[in-house]
PDB file of C-alpha atoms and ligand atoms in Angstrom:
ATOM      1  CA  MET A  28     132.344  95.803 108.597  1.00 49.00           C
ATOM      2  CA  LYS A  29     133.388  92.772 106.998  1.00 49.00           C
ATOM      3  CA  ASN A  30     131.620  89.569 108.109  1.00 49.00           C
ATOM      4  CA  GLN A  31     134.087  86.491 108.504  1.00 52.00           C
ATOM      5  CA  LYS A  32     131.363  83.917 107.624  1.00 56.00           C
ATOM      6  CA  PHE A  33     129.897  85.904 104.739  1.00 57.00           C
ATOM      7  CA  GLY A  34     133.020  87.482 103.271  1.00 61.00           C
ATOM      8  CA  ASP A  35     132.119  89.653 100.306  1.00 63.00           C
ATOM      9  CA  MET A  36     128.379  88.686 100.028  1.00 74.00           C
ATOM     10  CA  THR A  37     125.793  91.704  99.390  1.00 89.00           C
ATOM     11  CA  PRO A  38     123.283  92.212 102.256  1.00 94.00           C
ATOM     12  CA  ILE A  39     120.363  90.738  99.961  1.00 96.00           C
ATOM     13  CA  VAL A  40     122.417  87.536  99.664  1.00 96.00           C
ATOM     14  CA  VAL A  41     123.267  87.239 103.566  1.00 96.00           C
ATOM     15  CA  ALA A  42     119.599  88.086 104.175  1.00 97.00           C
ATOM     16  CA  LEU A  43     118.110  85.375 101.808  1.00 97.00           C
ATOM     17  CA  ARG A  44     120.384  82.635 103.292  1.00 97.00           C
ATOM     18  CA  THR A  45     118.814  83.924 106.856  1.00 98.00           C
ATOM     19  CA  VAL A  46     115.412  83.473 105.514  1.00 98.00           C
ATOM     20  CA  ARG A  47     116.058  80.064 103.911  1.00 98.00           C
ATOM     21  CA  THR A  48     117.425  78.943 107.295  1.00 98.00           C
ATOM     22  CA  ARG A  49     114.403  80.365 109.112  1.00 98.00           C
ATOM     23  CA  ILE A  50     112.235  78.334 106.636  1.00 98.00           C
ATOM     24  CA  ASP A  51     114.158  75.067 107.012  1.00 98.00           C
ATOM     25  CA  THR A  52     114.240  75.312 110.903  1.00 98.00           C
ATOM     26  CA  ALA A  53     110.334  76.147 110.917  1.00 98.00           C
ATOM     27  CA  ALA A  54     109.832  73.321 108.564  1.00 98.00           C
ATOM     28  CA  ARG A  55     111.920  70.729 110.398  1.00 98.00           C
ATOM     29  CA  ALA A  56     110.296  71.827 113.625  1.00 98.00           C
ATOM     30  CA  VAL A  57     106.772  70.505 112.433  1.00 98.00           C
ATOM     31  CA  GLU A  58     108.294  67.600 110.521  1.00 98.00           C
ATOM     32  CA  ARG A  59     107.727  68.853 107.112  1.00 98.00           C
ATOM     33  CA  ASP A  60     109.991  68.773 104.205  1.00 98.00           C
ATOM     34  CA  PRO A  61     111.578  72.227 103.716  1.00 98.00           C
ATOM     35  CA  ALA A  62     111.640  71.549 100.062  1.00 97.00           C
ATOM     36  CA  SER A  63     107.828  71.830 100.181  1.00 97.00           C
ATOM     37  CA  ILE A  64     107.856  75.340 100.928  1.00 98.00           C
ATOM     38  CA  CYS A  65     108.480  78.033  98.303  1.00 98.00           C
ATOM     39  CA  LEU A  66     110.136  81.179  98.939  1.00 98.00           C
ATOM     40  CA  LEU A  67     108.510  84.209  97.243  1.00 98.00           C
ATOM     41  CA  ALA A  68     110.702  87.243  97.417  1.00 98.00           C
ATOM     42  CA  VAL A  69     108.502  90.324  97.425  1.00 98.00           C
ATOM     43  CA  SER A  70     110.553  92.736  95.279  1.00 98.00           C
ATOM     44  CA  LYS A  71     107.749  95.572  95.283  1.00 97.00           C
ATOM     45  CA  THR A  72     109.352  99.246  95.299  1.00 96.00           C
ATOM     46  CA  ARG A  73     112.714  97.596  94.880  1.00 96.00           C
ATOM     47  CA  PRO A  74     114.801  98.417  92.036  1.00 96.00           C
ATOM     48  CA  ALA A  75     115.795  95.666  89.343  1.00 96.00           C
ATOM     49  CA  SER A  76     119.396  95.678  90.688  1.00 95.00           C
ATOM     50  CA  ASP A  77     118.214  94.266  94.340  1.00 96.00           C
ATOM     51  CA  ILE A  78     116.332  91.424  92.026  1.00 97.00           C
ATOM     52  CA  ARG A  79     119.471  90.798  90.013  1.00 97.00           C
ATOM     53  CA  ALA A  80     121.505  90.256  93.550  1.00 96.00           C
ATOM     54  CA  ALA A  81     118.686  87.818  94.530  1.00 97.00           C
ATOM     55  CA  PHE A  82     118.783  86.089  91.279  1.00 97.00           C
ATOM     56  CA  GLY A  83     122.409  85.600  91.872  1.00 96.00           C
ATOM     57  CA  ALA A  84     121.678  83.848  95.068  1.00 95.00           C
ATOM     58  CA  GLY A  85     119.415  81.594  93.257  1.00 96.00           C
ATOM     59  CA  GLN A  86     116.149  83.088  93.880  1.00 98.00           C
ATOM     60  CA  ARG A  87     113.599  82.588  91.020  1.00 98.00           C
ATOM     61  CA  ALA A  88     110.268  83.508  92.234  1.00 98.00           C
ATOM     62  CA  PHE A  89     109.100  87.221  92.925  1.00 98.00           C
ATOM     63  CA  GLY A  90     106.261  89.158  94.080  1.00 98.00           C
ATOM     64  CA  GLU A  91     104.988  92.473  93.123  1.00 98.00           C
ATOM     65  CA  ASN A  92     101.710  94.328  93.813  1.00 95.00           C
ATOM     66  CA  TYR A  93     101.345  97.270  91.215  1.00 96.00           C
ATOM     67  CA  ALA A  94     100.687  96.167  87.646  1.00 96.00           C
ATOM     68  CA  SER A  95     102.632  98.821  86.147  1.00 96.00           C
ATOM     69  CA  GLU A  96     105.866  97.989  88.279  1.00 97.00           C
ATOM     70  CA  VAL A  97     105.528  94.102  87.647  1.00 97.00           C
ATOM     71  CA  ALA A  98     105.215  94.721  83.959  1.00 97.00           C
ATOM     72  CA  GLU A  99     107.972  97.172  83.822  1.00 97.00           C
ATOM     73  CA  LYS A 100     110.249  94.901  85.712  1.00 98.00           C
ATOM     74  CA  ALA A 101     109.503  91.624  83.896  1.00 97.00           C
ATOM     75  CA  ALA A 102     110.339  93.313  80.759  1.00 97.00           C
ATOM     76  CA  SER A 103     113.449  94.637  81.785  1.00 96.00           C
ATOM     77  CA  LEU A 104     114.533  91.224  83.282  1.00 97.00           C
ATOM     78  CA  VAL A 105     112.955  88.966  80.541  1.00 95.00           C
ATOM     79  CA  GLY A 106     116.483  87.173  79.914  1.00 94.00           C
ATOM     80  CA  LEU A 107     116.709  85.953  83.499  1.00 97.00           C
ATOM     81  CA  GLY A 108     113.614  83.318  83.342  1.00 96.00           C
ATOM     82  CA  LEU A 109     112.137  84.828  86.531  1.00 98.00           C
ATOM     83  CA  GLU A 110     108.509  83.617  87.864  1.00 98.00           C
ATOM     84  CA  TRP A 111     106.646  86.579  88.467  1.00 98.00           C
ATOM     85  CA  HIS A 112     103.721  86.568  91.123  1.00 98.00           C
ATOM     86  CA  PHE A 113     100.988  89.485  91.293  1.00 98.00           C
ATOM     87  CA  ILE A 114     100.137  89.697  94.978  1.00 98.00           C
ATOM     88  CA  GLY A 115      98.401  93.095  95.097  1.00 92.00           C
ATOM     89  CA  SER A 116      94.612  93.859  95.004  1.00 91.00           C
ATOM     90  CA  LEU A 117      93.755  93.960  91.296  1.00 93.00           C
ATOM     91  CA  GLN A 118      91.320  96.558  89.587  1.00 91.00           C
ATOM     92  CA  GLY A 119      89.589  95.366  86.352  1.00 92.00           C
ATOM     93  CA  ASN A 120      91.329  97.846  84.123  1.00 94.00           C
ATOM     94  CA  LYS A 121      94.735  96.340  85.345  1.00 96.00           C
ATOM     95  CA  THR A 122      93.949  92.577  84.602  1.00 98.00           C
ATOM     96  CA  ARG A 123      95.250  92.364  81.053  1.00 97.00           C
ATOM     97  CA  VAL A 124      98.845  93.798  81.867  1.00 97.00           C
ATOM     98  CA  VAL A 125      98.935  90.986  84.635  1.00 98.00           C
ATOM     99  CA  ALA A 126      97.463  88.276  82.444  1.00 98.00           C
ATOM    100  CA  GLU A 127     100.389  89.057  79.904  1.00 97.00           C
ATOM    101  CA  CYS A 128     103.372  89.469  82.429  1.00 96.00           C
ATOM    102  CA  CYS A 129     102.433  87.230  85.422  1.00 98.00           C
ATOM    103  CA  ASP A 130     102.666  83.381  86.082  1.00 98.00           C
ATOM    104  CA  TRP A 131     100.556  83.573  89.291  1.00 98.00           C
ATOM    105  CA  VAL A 132      97.935  85.871  90.565  1.00 98.00           C
ATOM    106  CA  HIS A 133      97.310  85.484  94.464  1.00 98.00           C
ATOM    107  CA  GLY A 134      94.871  88.240  95.456  1.00 95.00           C
ATOM    108  CA  ILE A 135      91.747  87.260  93.509  1.00 97.00           C
ATOM    109  CA  ASP A 136      88.558  87.951  95.560  1.00 97.00           C
ATOM    110  CA  ARG A 137      85.962  88.605  92.856  1.00 97.00           C
ATOM    111  CA  LEU A 138      84.623  86.189  89.955  1.00 98.00           C
ATOM    112  CA  LYS A 139      84.580  89.040  87.729  1.00 98.00           C
ATOM    113  CA  ILE A 140      88.244  89.458  87.882  1.00 98.00           C
ATOM    114  CA  ALA A 141      88.945  85.972  87.502  1.00 98.00           C
ATOM    115  CA  GLU A 142      86.937  85.896  84.364  1.00 98.00           C
ATOM    116  CA  ARG A 143      88.793  88.836  83.200  1.00 98.00           C
ATOM    117  CA  LEU A 144      92.119  87.394  83.695  1.00 98.00           C
ATOM    118  CA  SER A 145      90.870  84.007  82.130  1.00 98.00           C
ATOM    119  CA  MET A 146      89.669  85.650  79.140  1.00 98.00           C
ATOM    120  CA  GLN A 147      92.978  87.684  78.484  1.00 98.00           C
ATOM    121  CA  ARG A 148      95.451  84.858  79.050  1.00 98.00           C
ATOM    122  CA  ASP A 149      97.321  84.192  75.838  1.00 97.00           C
ATOM    123  CA  THR A 150      96.408  80.423  74.622  1.00 95.00           C
ATOM    124  CA  SER A 151      99.821  79.997  73.836  1.00 95.00           C
ATOM    125  CA  ARG A 152     100.937  80.304  77.421  1.00 95.00           C
ATOM    126  CA  PRO A 153     100.219  77.868  80.439  1.00 97.00           C
ATOM    127  CA  PRO A 154      97.187  78.566  82.336  1.00 98.00           C
ATOM    128  CA  LEU A 155      97.686  81.432  84.875  1.00 98.00           C
ATOM    129  CA  GLN A 156      98.128  79.938  88.443  1.00 98.00           C
ATOM    130  CA  VAL A 157      95.741  81.616  90.835  1.00 98.00           C
ATOM    131  CA  CYS A 158      94.908  81.639  94.772  1.00 98.00           C
ATOM    132  CA  LEU A 159      91.925  83.192  96.199  1.00 98.00           C
ATOM    133  CA  GLN A 160      92.604  85.706  98.735  1.00 98.00           C
ATOM    134  CA  VAL A 161      90.429  85.143 102.078  1.00 98.00           C
ATOM    135  CA  ASN A 162      89.700  87.621 104.590  1.00 97.00           C
ATOM    136  CA  VAL A 163      90.672  85.803 107.601  1.00 96.00           C
ATOM    137  CA  SER A 164      90.670  88.495 110.197  1.00 92.00           C
ATOM    138  CA  GLY A 165      87.171  89.882 109.298  1.00 89.00           C
ATOM    139  CA  GLU A 166      88.546  93.393 108.647  1.00 84.00           C
ATOM    140  CA  ALA A 167      86.400  95.414 106.917  1.00 80.00           C
ATOM    141  CA  SER A 168      88.800  97.505 104.878  1.00 77.00           C
ATOM    142  CA  LYS A 169      90.729  94.772 103.743  1.00 82.00           C
ATOM    143  CA  GLY A 170      90.683  92.662 100.353  1.00 90.00           C
ATOM    144  CA  GLY A 171      89.588  89.087 100.264  1.00 96.00           C
ATOM    145  CA  VAL A 172      86.521  87.009 100.006  1.00 97.00           C
ATOM    146  CA  PRO A 173      84.970  86.398 103.546  1.00 96.00           C
ATOM    147  CA  PRO A 174      85.436  82.813 104.492  1.00 96.00           C
ATOM    148  CA  ASN A 175      82.007  81.693 104.100  1.00 96.00           C
ATOM    149  CA  GLU A 176      81.796  82.777 100.583  1.00 97.00           C
ATOM    150  CA  ALA A 177      85.198  81.280  99.630  1.00 98.00           C
ATOM    151  CA  ALA A 178      83.811  77.871  98.495  1.00 98.00           C
ATOM    152  CA  PRO A 179      81.395  79.119  95.951  1.00 98.00           C
ATOM    153  CA  LEU A 180      84.026  81.515  94.373  1.00 98.00           C
ATOM    154  CA  ALA A 181      86.424  78.550  94.537  1.00 98.00           C
ATOM    155  CA  HIS A 182      84.422  76.244  92.393  1.00 98.00           C
ATOM    156  CA  ALA A 183      83.526  78.921  89.753  1.00 98.00           C
ATOM    157  CA  VAL A 184      87.204  80.098  89.462  1.00 98.00           C
ATOM    158  CA  ALA A 185      88.095  76.271  89.293  1.00 98.00           C
ATOM    159  CA  ALA A 186      85.754  76.204  86.150  1.00 98.00           C
ATOM    160  CA  LEU A 187      87.602  78.811  84.134  1.00 98.00           C
ATOM    161  CA  PRO A 188      89.505  77.641  81.251  1.00 98.00           C
ATOM    162  CA  ARG A 189      92.815  79.851  81.193  1.00 98.00           C
ATOM    163  CA  LEU A 190      93.346  79.545  84.919  1.00 98.00           C
ATOM    164  CA  CYS A 191      94.675  76.944  87.375  1.00 98.00           C
ATOM    165  CA  LEU A 192      93.033  77.448  90.931  1.00 98.00           C
ATOM    166  CA  ARG A 193      95.895  76.638  93.183  1.00 98.00           C
ATOM    167  CA  GLY A 194      94.569  77.371  96.572  1.00 98.00           C
ATOM    168  CA  PHE A 195      94.248  80.063  99.138  1.00 98.00           C
ATOM    169  CA  MET A 196      96.078  83.331 100.280  1.00 98.00           C
ATOM    170  CA  CYS A 197      95.645  85.629 103.243  1.00 97.00           C
ATOM    171  CA  VAL A 198      97.220  88.659 104.884  1.00 96.00           C
ATOM    172  CA  PRO A 199      95.834  88.557 108.373  1.00 95.00           C
ATOM    173  CA  GLU A 200      95.748  91.604 110.520  1.00 93.00           C
ATOM    174  CA  PRO A 201      99.313  92.105 112.084  1.00 91.00           C
ATOM    175  CA  SER A 202      99.328  91.027 115.573  1.00 90.00           C
ATOM    176  CA  GLU A 203     102.366  90.154 118.077  1.00 91.00           C
ATOM    177  CA  ASP A 204      99.967  87.342 119.392  1.00 93.00           C
ATOM    178  CA  GLN A 205     101.146  84.158 117.524  1.00 91.00           C
ATOM    179  CA  SER A 206      98.385  82.056 118.926  1.00 95.00           C
ATOM    180  CA  GLN A 207      95.760  84.470 117.276  1.00 95.00           C
ATOM    181  CA  LEU A 208      97.640  84.593 113.878  1.00 96.00           C
ATOM    182  CA  ARG A 209      97.918  80.812 114.308  1.00 97.00           C
ATOM    183  CA  ARG A 210      94.128  80.502 114.394  1.00 97.00           C
ATOM    184  CA  ARG A 211      93.979  82.743 110.975  1.00 97.00           C
ATOM    185  CA  PHE A 212      96.323  80.482 109.256  1.00 98.00           C
ATOM    186  CA  ALA A 213      94.539  77.401 110.388  1.00 98.00           C
ATOM    187  CA  LEU A 214      91.407  78.693 108.999  1.00 98.00           C
ATOM    188  CA  LEU A 215      92.920  79.128 105.540  1.00 98.00           C
ATOM    189  CA  ARG A 216      94.140  75.435 105.915  1.00 98.00           C
ATOM    190  CA  GLN A 217      90.734  74.088 106.859  1.00 98.00           C
ATOM    191  CA  LEU A 218      89.056  75.961 103.951  1.00 98.00           C
ATOM    192  CA  SER A 219      91.520  74.080 101.518  1.00 98.00           C
ATOM    193  CA  GLU A 220      90.866  70.762 103.230  1.00 98.00           C
ATOM    194  CA  GLN A 221      87.137  71.164 102.777  1.00 98.00           C
ATOM    195  CA  LEU A 222      87.543  72.490  99.094  1.00 98.00           C
ATOM    196  CA  ARG A 223      89.814  69.425  98.479  1.00 98.00           C
ATOM    197  CA  ALA A 224      87.057  67.141  99.985  1.00 98.00           C
ATOM    198  CA  GLU A 225      84.704  68.782  97.560  1.00 97.00           C
ATOM    199  CA  GLY A 226      87.010  67.560  94.728  1.00 97.00           C
ATOM    200  CA  LEU A 227      89.308  70.536  93.917  1.00 98.00           C
ATOM    201  CA  ALA A 228      92.822  69.850  93.377  1.00 97.00           C
ATOM    202  CA  LEU A 229      94.211  72.331  95.459  1.00 98.00           C
ATOM    203  CA  ASP A 230      98.017  72.286  96.596  1.00 98.00           C
ATOM    204  CA  THR A 231      98.786  75.984  97.702  1.00 98.00           C
ATOM    205  CA  LEU A 232      98.536  77.804 100.859  1.00 98.00           C
ATOM    206  CA  SER A 233     100.063  81.251 100.214  1.00 98.00           C
ATOM    207  CA  MET A 234     100.625  82.602 103.800  1.00 98.00           C
ATOM    208  CA  GLY A 235     103.310  83.991 105.991  1.00 98.00           C
ATOM    209  CA  MET A 236     105.551  87.196 105.775  1.00 98.00           C
ATOM    210  CA  SER A 237     108.547  88.530 107.291  1.00 97.00           C
ATOM    211  CA  HIS A 238     107.392  88.486 110.822  1.00 95.00           C
ATOM    212  CA  ASP A 239     105.137  85.194 110.840  1.00 96.00           C
ATOM    213  CA  LEU A 240     106.438  82.773 108.601  1.00 98.00           C
ATOM    214  CA  GLU A 241     107.309  80.278 111.058  1.00 97.00           C
ATOM    215  CA  THR A 242     103.704  80.406 112.378  1.00 97.00           C
ATOM    216  CA  ALA A 243     102.541  80.055 108.992  1.00 98.00           C
ATOM    217  CA  ILE A 244     104.696  77.311 108.073  1.00 98.00           C
ATOM    218  CA  ALA A 245     103.522  75.418 111.137  1.00 98.00           C
ATOM    219  CA  GLU A 246      99.866  75.642 109.738  1.00 98.00           C
ATOM    220  CA  GLY A 247     100.934  74.248 106.569  1.00 98.00           C
ATOM    221  CA  ALA A 248     102.117  77.176 104.501  1.00 98.00           C
ATOM    222  CA  THR A 249     103.408  76.032 100.928  1.00 98.00           C
ATOM    223  CA  ILE A 250     104.524  79.518  99.637  1.00 98.00           C
ATOM    224  CA  VAL A 251     105.710  82.310 101.986  1.00 98.00           C
ATOM    225  CA  ARG A 252     105.869  85.990 100.928  1.00 98.00           C
ATOM    226  CA  VAL A 253     109.049  87.667 102.198  1.00 98.00           C
ATOM    227  CA  GLY A 254     109.787  91.229 101.397  1.00 98.00           C
ATOM    228  CA  THR A 255     111.394  93.163 104.323  1.00 98.00           C
ATOM    229  CA  ALA A 256     113.366  90.201 105.416  1.00 98.00           C
ATOM    230  CA  ILE A 257     115.126  90.061 102.295  1.00 98.00           C
ATOM    231  CA  PHE A 258     115.576  93.464 101.124  1.00 97.00           C
ATOM    232  CA  GLY A 259     115.221  95.557 103.914  1.00 95.00           C
ATOM    233  CA  GLU A 260     112.517  98.091 105.311  1.00 93.00           C
ATOM    234  CA  ARG A 261     110.422  99.785 102.426  1.00 87.00           C
ATOM    235  CA  GLY A 262     110.009 103.508 102.333  1.00 78.00           C
ATOM    236  CA  LYS A 263     113.684 104.127 103.135  1.00 64.00           C
ATOM    237  CA  GLU A 264     114.387 104.148  99.217  1.00 53.00           C
ATOM    238  CA  VAL A 265     114.651 107.595  97.795  1.00 45.00           C
ATOM    239  CA  LYS A 266     111.266 108.917  96.849  1.00 44.00           C
ATOM    240  CA  THR A 267     110.555 111.393  93.947  1.00 42.00           C
ATOM    241  CA  ALA A 268     107.458 113.648  94.126  1.00 40.00           C
ATOM    242  CA  GLU A 269     105.653 111.086  91.483  1.00 41.00           C
ATOM    243  CA  THR A 270     106.170 108.074  93.862  1.00 43.00           C
ATOM    244  CA  ALA A 271     105.140 110.082  96.807  1.00 45.00           C
ATOM    245  CA  LYS A 272     101.745 111.009  95.163  1.00 42.00           C
ATOM    246  CA  THR A 273     100.922 107.727  93.673  1.00 45.00           C
ATOM    247  CA  GLY A 274     102.780 105.103  95.692  1.00 46.00           C
ATOM    248  CA  GLU A 275     103.741 103.406  92.407  1.00 48.00           C
ATOM    249  CA  PRO A 276     107.187 104.163  91.270  1.00 49.00           C
ATOM    250  CA  VAL A 277     107.712 106.182  88.124  1.00 43.00           C
ATOM    251  CA  SER A 278     108.432 104.388  84.954  1.00 41.00           C
ATOM    252  CA  GLN A 279     111.917 104.926  83.444  1.00 36.00           C
TER     253      GLN A 279
HETATM  254  C1  PLP B 315     104.204  93.484 100.999  1.00 84.19           C
HETATM  255  C2  PLP B 315     103.662  92.271 100.968  1.00 84.19           C
HETATM  256  C3  PLP B 315     104.379  91.144 101.593  1.00 84.19           C
HETATM  257  C4  PLP B 315     105.707  91.114 102.041  1.00 84.19           C
HETATM  258  O1  PLP B 315     105.700  91.546 103.343  1.00 84.19           O
HETATM  259  P1  PLP B 315     107.046  91.917 104.471  1.00 84.19           P
HETATM  260  O2  PLP B 315     106.404  92.142 105.589  1.00 84.19           O
HETATM  261  O3  PLP B 315     107.705  92.762 103.736  1.00 84.19           O
HETATM  262  O4  PLP B 315     107.746  90.447 104.362  1.00 84.19           O
HETATM  263  C5  PLP B 315     103.397  89.843 101.561  1.00 84.19           C
HETATM  264  N1  PLP B 315     102.301  89.828 101.115  1.00 84.19           N
HETATM  265  C6  PLP B 315     101.741  90.962 100.502  1.00 84.19           C
HETATM  266  C7  PLP B 315     100.214  90.748  99.969  1.00 84.19           C
HETATM  267  C8  PLP B 315     102.507  92.154 100.602  1.00 84.19           C
HETATM  268  O5  PLP B 315     101.816  93.012 100.060  1.00 84.19           O
END
């Protein structure tokens, strides 16, 4: 079906426009400048061709959560000058590849991982921009530092030479209850205000995804991480035996 308004634009380009409009509307509703909110396009599991389509529509920042996948995509798209954000949970043996190919890391919840990233970040490159992940819903199985341990970790990470601590990130437990989500996001904002009062120069709240970006923006999100609303449902792509086993795409 040809859409009159959007003509021949690809579905990704149309979806990107829709998401940008959502961000704009949500920002204006709480009297925030839409330009103060960065859209991170979460391209995990998506082929490089989808990233090129989004790039063609002006998108520059992309989020991935597997180390091998971001390394492969960053290498194959190196000429585009994209900004790569690692948003997954990071194991010690994967820090080097992330320190080498990413600009941002959002999921830090242990000092050990931050120390490795700092050590492995090449001195010829700008410091790695990082956010600490906070477990705002108190889910036992989830990543993230408990809220009451966030302050000491933030001060320790801020002191590492090759990292630049920018703020906090969270992935609240999914809920239809927007007022509960809003309380989770508010917790992250309050933590950030507390640490700023303690002298850290934090400017980033990485929160809000496809289903709750409006609520996150109302609580001060500066980066929203959006996958499904741009690229469609994950898991609909063709799976090989290998991706089914490991959850990671196979290197070509
Ligand atoms: C996958 C993922 C997202 C994007 O979620 P959508 O619901 O597809 O928008 C955001 N943040 C993190 C940490 C993710 O792993």
